[in-house]
Coordinates of C-alpha atoms and ligand atoms in Angstrom, one line a residue:
M776 CA 0.0 0.0 0.0
K777 CA 2.8 2.4 1.0
R778 CA 4.7 1.6 -2.2
I779 CA 1.7 2.4 -4.3
R780 CA 1.3 5.8 -2.5
I781 CA 5.0 6.6 -3.1
F782 CA 4.6 5.6 -6.8
L783 CA 1.5 7.8 -7.2
M784 CA 3.3 10.7 -5.6
M785 CA 6.2 10.3 -8.1
V786 CA 3.8 10.2 -11.0
L787 CA 2.2 13.4 -9.7
V788 CA 5.5 15.2 -9.3
C789 CA 6.5 14.2 -12.9
L790 CA 3.2 15.5 -14.3
V791 CA 3.5 18.8 -12.5
T792 CA 7.1 19.4 -13.6
K793 CA 6.1 18.5 -17.2
L794 CA 3.2 20.9 -17.2
S795 CA 5.2 23.8 -15.8
A796 CA 8.0 23.2 -18.3
Q797 CA 5.6 23.7 -21.2
S798 CA 6.5 27.4 -21.5
P799 CA 5.9 29.1 -24.8
K800 CA 2.1 29.5 -24.2
P801 CA 0.0 28.4 -27.1
I802 CA -0.8 31.4 -29.4
S803 CA -4.5 32.0 -30.0
K804 CA -6.0 31.7 -33.4
S805 CA -7.4 35.2 -33.3
V806 CA -4.0 36.8 -32.6
M807 CA -2.6 34.9 -35.6
E808 CA -5.5 35.9 -37.8
N809 CA -5.3 39.6 -36.8
G810 CA -1.5 39.5 -37.3
K811 CA -1.9 38.0 -40.8
T812 CA -4.5 40.7 -41.8
I813 CA -2.0 43.4 -40.8
Y814 CA 0.9 41.6 -42.5
L815 CA -1.0 41.3 -45.7
S816 CA -1.9 45.0 -45.8
R817 CA 1.4 46.5 -44.4
C818 CA 4.3 44.1 -44.9
L819 CA 3.5 41.9 -47.8
A820 CA 4.6 44.3 -50.6
C821 CA 8.2 44.1 -49.4
H822 CA 8.6 40.9 -47.4
Q823 CA 6.4 38.8 -49.7
V824 CA 3.6 36.3 -48.8
D825 CA 6.2 33.5 -47.9
G826 CA 8.3 35.9 -45.8
G827 CA 11.1 35.4 -48.2
G828 CA 11.8 39.1 -48.9
V829 CA 13.5 40.2 -52.1
P830 CA 17.2 39.4 -52.6
H831 CA 19.4 42.4 -51.9
L832 CA 16.3 44.7 -51.6
N833 CA 14.1 43.6 -48.7
A834 CA 15.3 41.3 -45.8
P835 CA 13.6 37.9 -45.5
L836 CA 11.6 37.3 -42.3
D837 CA 11.3 33.5 -42.7
G838 CA 14.3 32.0 -40.9
A839 CA 15.8 35.3 -39.9
S840 CA 17.6 35.1 -36.6
A841 CA 16.5 38.5 -35.4
V842 CA 12.8 37.7 -36.0
I843 CA 12.8 34.7 -33.7
A844 CA 15.3 36.2 -31.2
A845 CA 14.5 36.7 -27.6
D846 CA 15.2 40.5 -28.0
K847 CA 11.6 41.6 -28.9
A848 CA 12.3 45.2 -28.2
K849 CA 14.5 45.4 -31.3
L850 CA 11.7 44.0 -33.5
I851 CA 9.1 46.4 -31.9
R852 CA 11.5 49.4 -32.6
I853 CA 11.9 48.3 -36.3
V854 CA 8.1 48.3 -36.8
L855 CA 7.5 51.6 -35.0
K856 CA 10.5 53.5 -36.4
G857 CA 11.2 51.8 -39.7
Y858 CA 14.6 50.4 -40.7
S859 CA 17.2 51.7 -43.1
D860 CA 20.5 50.9 -41.3
R861 CA 22.0 48.9 -44.2
V862 CA 23.6 46.6 -41.7
E863 CA 24.5 43.0 -42.4
I864 CA 21.5 40.8 -41.7
D865 CA 22.4 37.1 -41.6
G866 CA 25.3 37.6 -44.0
E867 CA 23.4 39.9 -46.5
Y868 CA 22.7 43.6 -47.1
Y869 CA 19.4 45.1 -48.2
S870 CA 19.2 48.4 -50.0
N871 CA 15.5 49.3 -49.6
N872 CA 14.2 51.5 -46.8
M873 CA 11.6 50.1 -44.5
S874 CA 8.9 52.6 -43.6
A875 CA 7.8 53.3 -40.1
H876 CA 4.4 51.9 -38.9
A877 CA 3.9 54.0 -35.7
D878 CA 0.2 54.5 -36.5
L879 CA -0.5 50.9 -35.7
K880 CA -2.0 50.3 -32.2
D881 CA 0.1 48.5 -29.6
Q882 CA -2.1 45.4 -30.0
Q883 CA -1.7 45.5 -33.8
V884 CA 2.1 45.8 -33.6
A885 CA 2.1 42.9 -31.1
D886 CA -0.1 40.7 -33.3
V887 CA 1.9 41.3 -36.5
L888 CA 5.1 40.5 -34.7
T889 CA 3.6 37.4 -33.1
Y890 CA 2.4 36.4 -36.6
I891 CA 5.9 36.7 -38.2
R892 CA 7.5 35.0 -35.3
N893 CA 5.2 32.0 -35.8
S894 CA 4.8 31.7 -39.6
W895 CA 6.6 29.8 -42.3
S896 CA 9.5 28.0 -40.5
N897 CA 9.6 30.5 -37.5
K898 CA 8.6 29.5 -34.0
A899 CA 9.0 31.9 -31.1
T900 CA 7.1 33.4 -28.1
A901 CA 4.3 35.9 -28.6
V902 CA 4.8 39.7 -28.4
T903 CA 2.3 41.4 -26.1
A904 CA 0.7 44.9 -26.3
A905 CA 2.3 45.7 -23.0
E906 CA 5.8 45.1 -24.4
V907 CA 5.0 47.3 -27.4
K908 CA 3.7 50.1 -25.1
A909 CA 6.9 50.0 -23.0
V910 CA 9.1 50.3 -26.1
R911 CA 6.9 53.0 -27.6
A912 CA 7.1 55.1 -24.4
K913 CA 11.0 55.0 -24.5
L914 CA 11.0 56.2 -28.2
K915 CA 9.2 59.4 -27.4
Ligands
HEC2166 C1 8.9 49.4 -48.0 C2 9.3 48.0 -47.8 C3 9.0 47.4 -46.4 C4 7.8 47.3 -45.8 C5 6.5 47.8 -46.2 C6 8.1 46.6 -44.5 N1 9.5 46.3 -44.5 FE1 10.4 45.3 -43.0 N2 12.2 45.6 -43.9 C7 12.4 46.2 -45.1 C8 13.8 46.3 -45.4 C9 14.4 46.9 -46.6 C10 14.5 45.7 -44.3 C11 16.0 45.7 -44.1 C12 16.5 47.1 -43.7 C13 18.0 47.3 -43.6 O1 18.7 46.4 -44.0 O2 18.4 48.4 -43.1 C14 13.4 45.3 -43.4 C15 13.7 44.6 -42.2 C16 12.7 44.1 -41.3 C17 13.0 43.4 -40.1 C18 14.3 43.0 -39.6 C19 14.8 41.6 -40.2 C20 16.1 41.1 -39.6 O3 16.3 40.0 -39.8 O4 16.8 41.9 -38.9 C21 11.8 43.1 -39.6 C22 11.5 42.3 -38.3 C23 10.7 43.6 -40.4 N3 11.4 44.2 -41.5 C24 9.4 43.5 -40.2 C25 8.4 44.2 -41.0 C26 7.0 44.1 -40.6 C27 6.4 43.4 -39.5 C28 6.4 44.9 -41.6 C29 4.9 45.3 -41.6 C30 4.4 45.9 -40.5 C31 7.4 45.4 -42.5 N4 8.6 44.9 -42.1 C32 7.2 46.2 -43.6 C33 11.4 46.6 -45.9 C34 10.0 46.7 -45.6

């Protein structure tokens, strides 16, 4: 009897550790749908439907190390301020200028970034409206 209790306790401990280790929270369908709508109207022309970008002109988003990076503040700044640094991105240079999208609401910026972080071959944690708000406040 005692052995069974110990066994059951161990099963319970294993289950709890497994559940708590399941970090990146699943991303809701509505966030992805909203993000896609914004992507199609604001980002598609340059970054293309498959996130592949245009060689030497517009950086790809699919498979880009910065897009799935833990540093979400950088991504938020790029969307709010635009990007024309002409820096090396994953071994390439891109000559187009990315326009600023500061008119998007915090939730919209969050959703489009969550969308590009979880589309094509990308998989990364979601971006929240609160994170966008914090970055926007520092830009002013
Ligand atoms: C007018 C074309 C254009 C539009 C529209 C555009 N981008 Fe960009 N984007 C670029 C270019 C060009 C770069 C690279 C800039 C550089 O090298 O300085 C870039 C870079 C990026 C990067 C950085 C990629 C990396 O690997 O470092 C992200 C993230 C990004 N864009 C997201 C977006 C999102 C999200 C949207 C829509 C809200 C968007 N872009 C709309 C042209 C565009």
